[in-house]
Amino acid sequence: MFHGSQLSPQQGGASASLWLTDAIGKGAAAPADARDWRTRLRDWAEDVELVPDLGQRVGSRTWFRGLATCFVLCAAALYLSPGFHPLPGEPQPLLAQPQFDEVRSQMITPLAMGADSGRRMGPTDAVQPLRETPERPQIELRAQIGGSDSLGRALSRAGVSNSDVAQVMTLASGDIGKGMKSGTPLDIILGRRASRDMPRPLDHLAFRARLDLALEINRVGGVLQVKRTPIRVDDTPLRIQGVIGDSIYQSARAAGAPPKAIQTFLRVVAQQVDLGSIHAGDRYDIITEYRRAETGDVEVGDLLFAGLHRPSGRGIDMLKWTSDGRSQWFEASGVGERRGVLSAPVQGRMSSGFGMRRHPILGYTRMHAGIDFAAAYGSPIYAATDGVVSYAGRHGGHGNYVRLEHGSGLATGYAHMSRIAARYGQRVRQGQVIGYVGSSGLSTGPHLHYELYRSGRTINPLSVKFTTTAQLAGRELAAFRDRLRQLKSLRAGLPVKIAQASAPSSALAQAVN
């Protein structure tokens, strides 16, 4: 307790500190460390780094301390390791002779050492060898019609006797008149034979004669009898539409289009546009023949319609149509395919052919190296096919003359023009105007003298057919447009007209499977 004047808090604190110092200086005992040895060891370990990073401070006291720790740990691990000596185990008892015979019959051993297979009795005195192998009561086979194969040859390869093959062909000839589809499975059952020198009789045969007919032939009372099972089939064509991605083929295949239909689609479209001009985002439209049986089997036929619709550029709608006994592809407008190599150079009739003739001006017989087309003065003259202008100007008796080189040694010449519309070195396309009909040079009237060259020599232009284009009209055009409208009204995806049938019988299931 302090007496006298009052002290401020700061003064009081200072006085207390002086009092404690004086007390210690006078020999008062310091308080003992109350921490246990674990706490003191942990505090020491925190102050002393026993496991430093040996990649840093190399050569320092701390680094050598960590190296010593590493050596101590490695030595302790080696000293405490259990070793790699094998552990002794109890030996297996030896097999007795009967047990060894049973085990040997289940081993896979070389034939020279008496190999056996399967769990059976070992070769002891109780086993007697058979005089001959017993025959199976029947043999079930599954054959298949190969490429360019027939039903008879497939049955003969499967082991059916010639007499049974002849009976089968007699029973099924009316149902397989056009031959059988390659890959058709045949389910065959051969029965027990009377003796080993005779072939097995045919007891059962089931196969699909057509998509809409299954045949089953059974031996009843020693005689083969046929059972016909008709199958309902839906003939609705299959329509597949989609957007083109990186590839037309890959996009159409991913949508489920058959490979054969896609290949035909590409050939048809390539005749109308350059396939390289088709880009991602364009839409394709494929309609193909498609027959689906109630059993789930399908047959894909020919391509019927090919459509290509693009945001920019001309769209394509091509329909396969039979005209004058010939099937070809027509555009939606009724214009068909082009036939031939060269297009007609002018609209007119042929007035003079290729060969020897009396010249109307010179008055003597000489070779007429081309054909003449009579046409009105000033009628346009067209390039017969794509080419490069190799000559354009006056050319002696030809008058105003243009010659086109088409490659592969083929060239065409156009003479007696009134005016030339092409220039030397120009590349022209088939049907492009290169001049106009006139009567220049040795000519008695307006016409076109047309020549065809092969390897520099003139040949008869009629030896190469001019391009012709089929054009539908009248009732045929109306029927064509009705068919086109019918196909384009189909919904995309698998047809669903056919009703779900009940489960087929076992015989039909064998024929289908």
XYZ file of C-alpha atoms in Angstrom:
513
model
C 0.000 0.000 0.000
C 1.273 3.389 -0.908
C 0.965 6.327 1.362
C 1.497 9.915 0.620
C 0.647 11.714 -2.556
C -1.394 10.042 -5.305
C 0.388 8.807 -8.507
C -0.851 8.785 -12.057
C -1.339 5.438 -13.841
C 1.815 5.985 -15.852
C 3.769 6.756 -12.715
C 2.272 3.789 -10.933
C 3.343 1.407 -13.751
C 6.850 2.697 -13.747
C 7.125 2.295 -9.976
C 5.855 -1.300 -10.189
C 8.500 -2.117 -12.775
C 11.230 -0.664 -10.604
C 9.924 -2.667 -7.658
C 10.113 -5.970 -9.624
C 13.637 -5.191 -10.780
C 14.750 -4.505 -7.327
C 13.198 -7.699 -6.098
C 15.015 -9.809 -8.701
C 18.237 -7.993 -8.095
C 17.962 -8.766 -4.407
C 18.076 -12.495 -5.072
C 14.415 -13.451 -5.364
C 14.018 -16.916 -7.057
C 12.688 -16.919 -10.737
C 9.622 -19.084 -11.418
C 10.428 -22.585 -12.875
C 9.562 -23.467 -16.572
C 6.153 -25.150 -16.378
C 6.349 -26.772 -19.885
C 6.770 -30.601 -20.135
C 9.493 -32.270 -22.213
C 7.182 -32.952 -25.222
C 6.334 -29.276 -25.574
C 9.976 -28.263 -25.184
C 11.004 -30.877 -27.838
C 8.356 -29.644 -30.280
C 9.431 -26.049 -29.766
C 13.057 -27.062 -30.339
C 12.153 -28.934 -33.540
C 10.335 -25.877 -34.819
C 13.378 -23.749 -34.187
C 15.817 -26.279 -35.664
C 14.999 -27.361 -39.293
C 15.747 -31.115 -39.445
C 14.355 -31.824 -42.957
C 15.397 -28.907 -45.182
C 15.259 -28.806 -48.972
C 18.587 -30.328 -50.072
C 18.355 -28.446 -53.352
C 18.842 -25.115 -51.643
C 21.633 -23.573 -49.493
C 24.087 -26.356 -50.444
C 27.047 -26.531 -48.088
C 25.461 -24.645 -45.232
C 25.018 -25.968 -41.675
C 21.314 -26.469 -42.311
C 22.052 -28.446 -45.508
C 24.472 -30.807 -43.720
C 21.893 -31.293 -40.954
C 19.307 -32.383 -43.573
C 21.868 -34.711 -45.241
C 22.515 -36.386 -41.908
C 18.772 -36.852 -41.395
C 18.486 -38.485 -44.847
C 21.310 -40.949 -44.093
C 19.774 -41.871 -40.730
C 16.353 -42.561 -42.289
C 17.825 -44.674 -45.136
C 19.924 -46.695 -42.696
C 16.905 -47.303 -40.476
C 14.815 -48.481 -43.457
C 17.525 -50.916 -44.556
C 18.055 -52.194 -41.038
C 14.341 -52.771 -40.436
C 13.581 -54.343 -43.862
C 12.173 -57.901 -43.629
C 14.322 -59.254 -46.468
C 13.410 -61.212 -49.595
C 13.795 -64.785 -48.508
C 11.050 -67.218 -49.671
C 8.484 -68.321 -47.132
C 8.275 -72.078 -46.665
C 4.929 -73.711 -47.517
C 3.341 -77.094 -47.010
C 4.015 -79.449 -49.983
C 1.000 -80.831 -51.906
C 0.251 -84.519 -51.474
C 1.038 -86.813 -54.366
C -1.889 -88.015 -56.531
C -2.871 -91.617 -56.484
C -3.069 -93.454 -59.840
C -6.901 -93.201 -60.203
C -6.766 -89.499 -59.382
C -3.952 -88.969 -61.866
C -5.941 -90.738 -64.618
C -8.917 -88.444 -64.022
C -6.760 -85.311 -63.993
C -4.880 -86.407 -67.121
C -8.165 -86.686 -69.019
C -8.745 -82.961 -68.385
C -5.282 -81.746 -69.362
C -4.301 -80.119 -72.644
C -1.361 -82.181 -73.815
C 0.133 -83.035 -77.227
C -1.463 -85.900 -79.117
C 1.833 -87.776 -79.089
C 1.594 -87.957 -75.288
C -1.944 -89.357 -75.238
C -3.970 -86.185 -75.018
C -7.559 -86.373 -73.771
C -10.220 -83.704 -73.293
C -13.331 -83.484 -71.149
C -14.198 -84.903 -67.765
C -14.463 -88.619 -68.215
C -13.096 -91.886 -67.009
C -9.411 -92.531 -67.531
C -8.243 -95.350 -69.824
C -8.544 -98.218 -67.352
C -9.489 -101.841 -67.834
C -13.176 -100.912 -67.372
C -13.214 -98.951 -70.649
C -13.873 -100.930 -73.864
C -13.237 -99.298 -77.289
C -16.194 -99.049 -79.705
C -16.035 -100.740 -83.105
C -17.430 -97.640 -84.852
C -18.543 -94.157 -83.901
C -22.321 -93.926 -83.377
C -24.141 -91.614 -85.780
C -26.081 -88.555 -84.742
C -29.826 -88.940 -85.302
C -29.910 -85.670 -87.306
C -27.614 -82.861 -88.422
C -28.674 -79.209 -88.359
C -26.943 -76.981 -90.889
C -27.119 -73.341 -91.906
C -25.999 -72.608 -95.452
C -26.109 -69.432 -97.517
C -26.667 -68.480 -101.145
C -23.397 -67.134 -102.530
C -22.801 -64.547 -105.198
C -23.961 -65.720 -108.673
C -25.083 -68.923 -106.948
C -28.253 -71.019 -107.165
C -30.348 -72.866 -104.626
C -29.394 -76.254 -106.062
C -25.639 -75.667 -105.830
C -25.956 -74.327 -102.271
C -27.882 -77.433 -101.183
C -25.366 -79.755 -102.856
C -22.485 -78.066 -101.032
C -24.364 -78.568 -97.751
C -24.510 -82.353 -98.327
C -28.053 -82.772 -99.662
C -28.391 -85.692 -102.085
C -28.958 -85.060 -105.790
C -32.409 -86.657 -105.683
C -33.535 -84.406 -102.832
C -32.095 -81.343 -104.595
C -34.086 -82.201 -107.706
C -37.310 -82.528 -105.680
C -36.689 -79.205 -103.914
C -36.094 -77.409 -107.206
C -39.317 -78.891 -108.603
C -41.325 -77.722 -105.580
C -39.799 -74.220 -105.424
C -39.187 -73.466 -109.101
C -42.353 -71.395 -109.431
C -41.383 -69.213 -106.453
C -37.739 -68.536 -107.340
C -38.063 -68.072 -111.075
C -35.887 -64.927 -111.081
C -33.245 -66.487 -108.870
C -32.507 -65.974 -105.195
C -30.877 -63.009 -103.549
C -27.238 -63.407 -102.609
C -26.782 -63.997 -98.885
C -30.171 -65.683 -98.328
C -29.793 -68.124 -95.372
C -30.910 -71.757 -95.662
C -31.882 -73.707 -92.528
C -31.327 -77.407 -93.253
C -31.953 -80.535 -91.175
C -30.567 -83.853 -92.483
C -32.081 -87.038 -90.991
C -30.726 -90.481 -90.147
C -29.449 -92.524 -93.073
C -30.193 -96.179 -93.589
C -26.519 -97.140 -94.062
C -23.165 -95.454 -94.065
C -22.787 -95.692 -97.843
C -25.939 -93.632 -98.453
C -26.408 -89.848 -98.130
C -28.549 -88.419 -95.343
C -32.127 -87.598 -96.371
C -33.396 -84.022 -96.276
C -35.936 -83.763 -93.441
C -36.422 -79.987 -93.253
C -35.549 -76.905 -95.322
C -36.658 -73.320 -94.608
C -35.653 -70.206 -96.494
C -36.939 -66.876 -97.771
C -37.844 -67.224 -101.453
C -38.735 -63.536 -101.706
C -39.268 -60.695 -99.317
C -43.000 -61.417 -99.375
C -42.798 -65.234 -99.289
C -41.223 -67.811 -96.943
C -40.947 -71.482 -97.960
C -40.743 -74.476 -95.659
C -40.131 -77.970 -97.049
C -40.625 -80.979 -94.722
C -40.494 -84.720 -95.217
C -43.883 -86.176 -94.350
C -44.362 -89.932 -94.778
C -41.143 -90.160 -96.794
C -42.277 -87.472 -99.255
C -41.135 -83.828 -99.369
C -43.970 -81.322 -99.062
C -43.816 -77.522 -99.345
C -45.550 -74.948 -97.173
C -45.810 -71.355 -98.424
C -46.192 -68.506 -95.928
C -47.002 -65.115 -97.516
C -45.585 -62.046 -95.784
C -47.075 -58.581 -95.977
C -44.781 -55.943 -97.447
C -45.008 -52.144 -97.450
C -43.704 -50.543 -100.667
C -43.727 -46.930 -99.448
C -40.518 -45.197 -100.623
C -38.015 -44.007 -98.046
C -37.319 -40.281 -97.827
C -34.245 -38.921 -96.060
C -33.581 -35.207 -95.618
C -30.834 -33.404 -93.778
C -28.277 -30.634 -93.658
C -24.863 -31.133 -95.220
C -21.917 -30.901 -92.861
C -18.302 -31.536 -93.798
C -19.298 -34.156 -96.394
C -22.496 -35.036 -98.250
C -21.736 -38.748 -97.966
C -21.000 -38.678 -94.238
C -24.042 -36.506 -93.486
C -26.399 -38.749 -95.472
C -24.938 -41.940 -93.966
C -25.358 -40.510 -90.473
C -29.022 -39.862 -91.316
C -29.497 -43.527 -92.353
C -29.313 -43.281 -96.151
C -28.104 -46.489 -97.867
C -24.628 -46.253 -99.471
C -25.962 -47.271 -102.902
C -28.549 -44.474 -102.841
C -25.947 -41.875 -101.802
C -23.589 -42.865 -104.624
C -26.371 -42.581 -107.199
C -27.421 -39.258 -105.666
C -23.909 -37.852 -106.090
C -23.721 -38.982 -109.733
C -27.068 -37.338 -110.544
C -26.224 -34.081 -108.763
C -22.762 -33.942 -110.384
C -24.431 -33.733 -113.812
C -26.181 -30.516 -112.763
C -23.709 -28.654 -110.539
C -20.090 -28.841 -109.525
C -19.847 -30.897 -106.333
C -17.153 -28.505 -105.134
C -19.711 -25.690 -105.066
C -21.785 -27.504 -102.425
C -21.079 -26.161 -98.943
C -22.028 -26.923 -95.364
C -25.548 -25.773 -94.594
C -27.030 -26.905 -97.924
C -29.900 -29.371 -97.629
C -30.173 -32.716 -99.419
C -33.346 -34.655 -100.207
C -33.115 -38.374 -101.064
C -36.051 -40.664 -101.947
C -35.323 -44.309 -102.724
C -37.288 -47.494 -103.263
C -37.844 -49.202 -99.928
C -39.682 -52.441 -99.190
C -40.275 -53.419 -95.571
C -41.765 -56.755 -94.558
C -43.839 -57.287 -91.428
C -41.019 -59.486 -90.118
C -38.692 -56.498 -90.086
C -36.645 -57.421 -93.163
C -36.071 -54.656 -95.693
C -34.961 -54.304 -99.306
C -33.545 -51.031 -100.619
C -34.037 -50.438 -104.328
C -33.033 -47.734 -106.798
C -32.931 -44.007 -106.166
C -36.179 -42.286 -107.246
C -35.611 -38.609 -106.427
C -32.540 -36.433 -105.833
C -32.952 -32.933 -104.434
C -30.454 -30.288 -103.378
C -31.564 -26.945 -101.919
C -29.079 -24.155 -101.253
C -29.523 -20.710 -99.683
C -27.654 -19.250 -102.649
C -27.595 -20.799 -106.088
C -29.900 -22.905 -108.183
C -31.777 -25.713 -106.465
C -32.012 -29.198 -107.953
C -35.050 -31.485 -108.176
C -34.346 -34.594 -110.273
C -36.838 -37.454 -110.780
C -36.150 -40.815 -112.401
C -38.708 -41.369 -115.172
C -39.174 -43.923 -117.945
C -39.810 -42.339 -121.345
C -39.888 -44.248 -124.649
C -38.795 -47.402 -122.840
C -35.674 -45.746 -121.421
C -35.235 -44.731 -117.777
C -33.453 -41.435 -117.272
C -33.340 -38.467 -114.917
C -35.555 -35.449 -115.592
C -35.583 -32.037 -113.984
C -38.747 -30.848 -112.275
C -39.617 -28.869 -115.410
C -39.635 -32.048 -117.514
C -36.227 -31.561 -119.156
C -34.270 -34.802 -119.348
C -30.653 -35.787 -119.669
C -28.377 -34.680 -122.440
C -27.179 -37.474 -124.712
C -24.168 -37.297 -126.970
C -20.816 -35.503 -126.855
C -21.140 -32.378 -129.014
C -24.039 -29.967 -129.174
C -25.395 -28.793 -132.531
C -23.432 -25.695 -133.658
C -26.446 -23.924 -135.170
C -30.218 -24.199 -135.399
C -30.804 -25.435 -138.957
C -31.006 -28.431 -141.245
C -28.025 -30.299 -142.660
C -27.768 -29.410 -146.373
C -24.562 -31.225 -147.366
C -22.723 -34.183 -145.914
C -19.127 -35.310 -145.493
C -17.290 -36.821 -148.507
C -16.544 -36.330 -152.193
C -18.821 -33.919 -154.064
C -18.857 -31.479 -156.982
C -18.006 -28.005 -155.742
C -20.812 -25.566 -156.642
C -18.387 -22.699 -157.449
C -15.168 -24.384 -158.614
C -17.106 -26.822 -160.807
C -15.061 -30.016 -160.121
C -15.297 -32.890 -157.698
C -13.262 -32.663 -154.519
C -13.382 -33.677 -150.859
C -15.965 -31.911 -148.738
C -14.206 -32.086 -145.355
C -17.210 -31.159 -143.221
C -20.975 -30.830 -143.149
C -23.098 -27.813 -144.057
C -26.028 -26.459 -142.066
C -28.508 -24.243 -143.917
C -29.581 -21.405 -141.625
C -30.867 -17.856 -141.871
C -28.347 -15.050 -142.293
C -27.189 -13.771 -138.907
C -28.248 -16.891 -136.945
C -25.989 -17.431 -133.885
C -23.312 -20.109 -134.086
C -22.562 -21.999 -130.856
C -19.456 -23.800 -129.566
C -20.011 -27.553 -129.865
C -18.279 -28.121 -126.519
C -15.834 -26.426 -124.147
C -12.587 -25.304 -125.743
C -10.016 -22.597 -126.498
C -10.068 -20.431 -129.628
C -6.928 -21.295 -131.623
C -7.859 -19.259 -134.725
C -10.290 -16.413 -135.410
C -10.203 -14.437 -138.694
C -10.093 -14.783 -142.476
C -9.070 -18.247 -143.649
C -8.999 -18.486 -147.458
C -12.071 -20.148 -148.955
C -13.507 -20.589 -145.443
C -14.035 -16.849 -145.206
C -14.529 -15.719 -141.618
C -13.420 -18.796 -139.695
C -13.075 -19.880 -136.047
C -11.286 -22.998 -134.801
C -11.632 -24.393 -131.275
C -9.245 -26.805 -129.553
C -11.020 -29.166 -127.121
C -8.114 -31.272 -125.855
C -7.154 -34.906 -126.456
C -6.462 -34.067 -130.128
C -10.082 -33.007 -130.821
C -10.889 -29.692 -132.554
C -13.821 -28.111 -134.433
C -13.967 -25.490 -137.200
C -16.730 -23.020 -138.154
C -16.580 -21.308 -141.571
C -18.386 -18.717 -143.767
C -19.394 -16.535 -140.801
C -20.793 -13.082 -141.367
C -19.298 -11.872 -138.105
C -16.919 -13.403 -135.557
C -17.841 -13.106 -131.855
C -14.758 -14.837 -130.363
C -11.117 -13.794 -130.136
C -7.876 -15.721 -130.288
C -6.922 -17.428 -126.994
C -10.402 -17.051 -125.486
C -11.798 -19.962 -123.460
C -15.421 -20.705 -124.405
C -18.064 -22.974 -122.910
C -20.408 -25.352 -124.669
C -23.310 -23.418 -126.203
C -21.529 -20.041 -126.090
C -22.002 -17.846 -129.207
C -18.763 -17.605 -131.201
C -20.126 -16.037 -134.433
C -23.055 -15.592 -136.806
C -24.131 -17.341 -140.009
C -23.021 -15.652 -143.241
C -21.731 -16.352 -146.762
C -18.097 -15.202 -146.671
C -15.415 -17.033 -148.666
C -16.299 -19.590 -151.375
C -20.014 -19.790 -150.620
C -23.195 -19.604 -152.683
C -25.488 -18.606 -149.820
C -25.750 -18.207 -146.057
C -24.851 -21.433 -144.254
C -22.394 -22.846 -141.711
C -19.593 -25.135 -142.846
C -18.721 -27.265 -139.778
C -15.585 -29.419 -139.539
C -14.335 -31.878 -136.917
C -10.600 -32.632 -136.469
C -8.926 -35.504 -134.691
C -5.132 -35.316 -134.323
C -5.093 -32.593 -137.000
C -7.025 -34.587 -139.636
C -10.614 -33.952 -140.642
C -13.121 -36.691 -139.826
C -16.829 -37.060 -140.408
C -18.587 -34.896 -137.790
C -21.484 -37.350 -137.804
C -19.163 -39.991 -136.311
C -19.642 -38.161 -133.000
C -23.234 -37.828 -131.884
C -24.602 -34.382 -131.250
C -26.138 -33.710 -127.858
C -29.900 -34.141 -127.670
C -32.135 -33.313 -124.704
C -35.322 -35.203 -123.852
C -38.325 -33.014 -123.166
C -41.629 -34.242 -121.714
C -44.896 -32.792 -122.936
C -48.638 -33.351 -122.825
C -50.030 -36.212 -120.791
C -46.600 -37.609 -120.074
C -45.533 -34.286 -118.528
C -48.727 -34.225 -116.424
C -48.076 -37.799 -115.192
C -44.473 -36.846 -114.455
C -45.519 -33.886 -112.340
C -48.104 -35.980 -110.472
C -45.424 -38.510 -109.592
C -43.071 -35.743 -108.500
C -45.779 -34.183 -106.334
C -46.573 -37.580 -104.785
C -42.954 -38.259 -103.838
C -42.335 -34.776 -102.450
C -45.408 -35.127 -100.233
C -43.817 -38.080 -98.383
C -42.727 -37.536 -94.807
C -39.074 -37.979 -94.022
C -38.209 -41.126 -92.066
C -39.197 -44.788 -92.135
C -42.689 -45.589 -93.449
C -45.182 -46.643 -90.772
C -48.109 -47.841 -92.877
C -47.634 -51.528 -92.218
C -49.313 -52.795 -89.051
C -47.488 -54.715 -86.420
C -48.049 -58.390 -87.060
C -48.257 -61.128 -84.491
C -45.186 -63.172 -83.669
C -44.317 -65.517 -86.557
C -44.512 -69.250 -86.167
C -41.420 -71.264 -85.348
C -41.077 -72.438 -88.946
C -41.349 -68.887 -90.245
C -38.907 -67.683 -87.620
C -36.400 -70.262 -88.853
C -36.948 -69.123 -92.436
C -36.491 -65.465 -91.514
C -33.527 -66.002 -89.198
